[in-house]
């Protein structure tokens, strides 16, 4: 993960100065201002690069001809739901009040980049006759926006069983949305 993003997450965006960034990265402040007019501009670039990497990984998954469509869906969802776990404090740090601006920017950019890839996957399954999903674009938009709010509420529950139960409900919801057989979507989280 990008050093600047980790620093923002650790200290909070508002509590991180340009001086903190250049010290952490080991460059002169003038070099920072050569590339960025402000830390806000840098944040936008960092968020874009972070999510572009996610989009590249998801597109590579889509192009993997060794996987069937159903397996691609499972891996796609697992990738998205587990991505923050690569840095175990990422999700917790992201949800601290002082990181609201970072969370908002990441969510907005993710909602721009990920749904078209997801829609391509869903349409692949519909074209192959695996799933039936009328209004796939609109339904997918509701799903993507809803998953974030639905899972955020339970992600930090002290009772691990609550989150696991919510994930099972989410699996079944996606199966129903796709017209898929019950139990056909089994996520490993």
PDB file of N, CA, C and O in Angstrom, residues 9 84-85 87-96 155-156:
ATOM      1  N   UNK A   9      -3.771   7.271   6.961  1.00  0.00           N
ATOM      2  CA  UNK A   9      -4.632   6.392   7.740  1.00  0.00           C
ATOM      3  C   UNK A   9      -4.189   6.351   9.205  1.00  0.00           C
ATOM      4  O   UNK A   9      -5.010   6.324  10.106  1.00  0.00           O
ATOM      5  N   UNK A  84      -9.165  -5.267   2.239  1.00  0.00           N
ATOM      6  CA  UNK A  84      -8.676  -4.489   3.366  1.00  0.00           C
ATOM      7  C   UNK A  84      -7.909  -5.297   4.395  1.00  0.00           C
ATOM      8  O   UNK A  84      -7.152  -4.746   5.185  1.00  0.00           O
ATOM      9  N   UNK A  85      -8.067  -6.618   4.374  1.00  0.00           N
ATOM     10  CA  UNK A  85      -7.391  -7.470   5.349  1.00  0.00           C
ATOM     11  C   UNK A  85      -5.901  -7.604   5.083  1.00  0.00           C
ATOM     12  O   UNK A  85      -5.154  -8.054   5.946  1.00  0.00           O
ATOM     13  N   UNK A  87      -3.772  -5.376   4.979  1.00  0.00           N
ATOM     14  CA  UNK A  87      -3.203  -4.570   6.051  1.00  0.00           C
ATOM     15  C   UNK A  87      -4.256  -4.622   7.153  1.00  0.00           C
ATOM     16  O   UNK A  87      -5.278  -3.967   7.057  1.00  0.00           O
ATOM     17  N   UNK A  88      -4.017  -5.434   8.179  1.00  0.00           N
ATOM     18  CA  UNK A  88      -5.074  -5.744   9.139  1.00  0.00           C
ATOM     19  C   UNK A  88      -5.686  -4.532   9.829  1.00  0.00           C
ATOM     20  O   UNK A  88      -6.829  -4.571  10.261  1.00  0.00           O
ATOM     21  N   UNK A  89      -4.969  -3.429   9.912  1.00  0.00           N
ATOM     22  CA  UNK A  89      -5.529  -2.236  10.550  1.00  0.00           C
ATOM     23  C   UNK A  89      -6.232  -1.321   9.559  1.00  0.00           C
ATOM     24  O   UNK A  89      -6.820  -0.324   9.950  1.00  0.00           O
ATOM     25  N   UNK A  90      -6.158  -1.654   8.268  1.00  0.00           N
ATOM     26  CA  UNK A  90      -6.689  -0.764   7.239  1.00  0.00           C
ATOM     27  C   UNK A  90      -8.164  -0.448   7.459  1.00  0.00           C
ATOM     28  O   UNK A  90      -8.553   0.709   7.493  1.00  0.00           O
ATOM     29  N   UNK A  91      -8.987  -1.474   7.589  1.00  0.00           N
ATOM     30  CA  UNK A  91     -10.424  -1.248   7.733  1.00  0.00           C
ATOM     31  C   UNK A  91     -10.738  -0.464   9.001  1.00  0.00           C
ATOM     32  O   UNK A  91     -11.556   0.461   8.981  1.00  0.00           O
ATOM     33  N   UNK A  92     -10.096  -0.812  10.090  1.00  0.00           N
ATOM     34  CA  UNK A  92     -10.351  -0.092  11.347  1.00  0.00           C
ATOM     35  C   UNK A  92      -9.914   1.359  11.234  1.00  0.00           C
ATOM     36  O   UNK A  92     -10.646   2.268  11.635  1.00  0.00           O
ATOM     37  N   UNK A  93      -8.735   1.583  10.663  1.00  0.00           N
ATOM     38  CA  UNK A  93      -8.242   2.959  10.495  1.00  0.00           C
ATOM     39  C   UNK A  93      -9.142   3.749   9.553  1.00  0.00           C
ATOM     40  O   UNK A  93      -9.416   4.924   9.775  1.00  0.00           O
ATOM     41  N   UNK A  94      -9.583   3.106   8.493  1.00  0.00           N
ATOM     42  CA  UNK A  94     -10.419   3.781   7.506  1.00  0.00           C
ATOM     43  C   UNK A  94     -11.716   4.289   8.128  1.00  0.00           C
ATOM     44  O   UNK A  94     -12.233   5.325   7.744  1.00  0.00           O
ATOM     45  N   UNK A  95     -12.224   3.588   9.130  1.00  0.00           N
ATOM     46  CA  UNK A  95     -13.500   3.958   9.732  1.00  0.00           C
ATOM     47  C   UNK A  95     -13.386   4.885  10.936  1.00  0.00           C
ATOM     48  O   UNK A  95     -14.389   5.188  11.570  1.00  0.00           O
ATOM     49  N   UNK A  96     -12.179   5.320  11.240  1.00  0.00           N
ATOM     50  CA  UNK A  96     -12.039   6.322  12.304  1.00  0.00           C
ATOM     51  C   UNK A  96     -12.558   7.666  11.780  1.00  0.00           C
ATOM     52  O   UNK A  96     -12.426   7.990  10.597  1.00  0.00           O
ATOM     53  N   UNK A 155     -19.273  -4.994  10.387  1.00  0.00           N
ATOM     54  CA  UNK A 155     -17.884  -5.400  10.202  1.00  0.00           C
ATOM     55  C   UNK A 155     -17.114  -5.439  11.520  1.00  0.00           C
ATOM     56  O   UNK A 155     -16.285  -6.297  11.741  1.00  0.00           O
ATOM     57  N   UNK A 156     -17.377  -4.480  12.389  1.00  0.00           N
ATOM     58  CA  UNK A 156     -16.630  -4.377  13.640  1.00  0.00           C
ATOM     59  C   UNK A 156     -17.400  -4.921  14.838  1.00  0.00           C
ATOM     60  O   UNK A 156     -17.077  -4.617  15.972  1.00  0.00           O
TER      61      UNK A 156
END
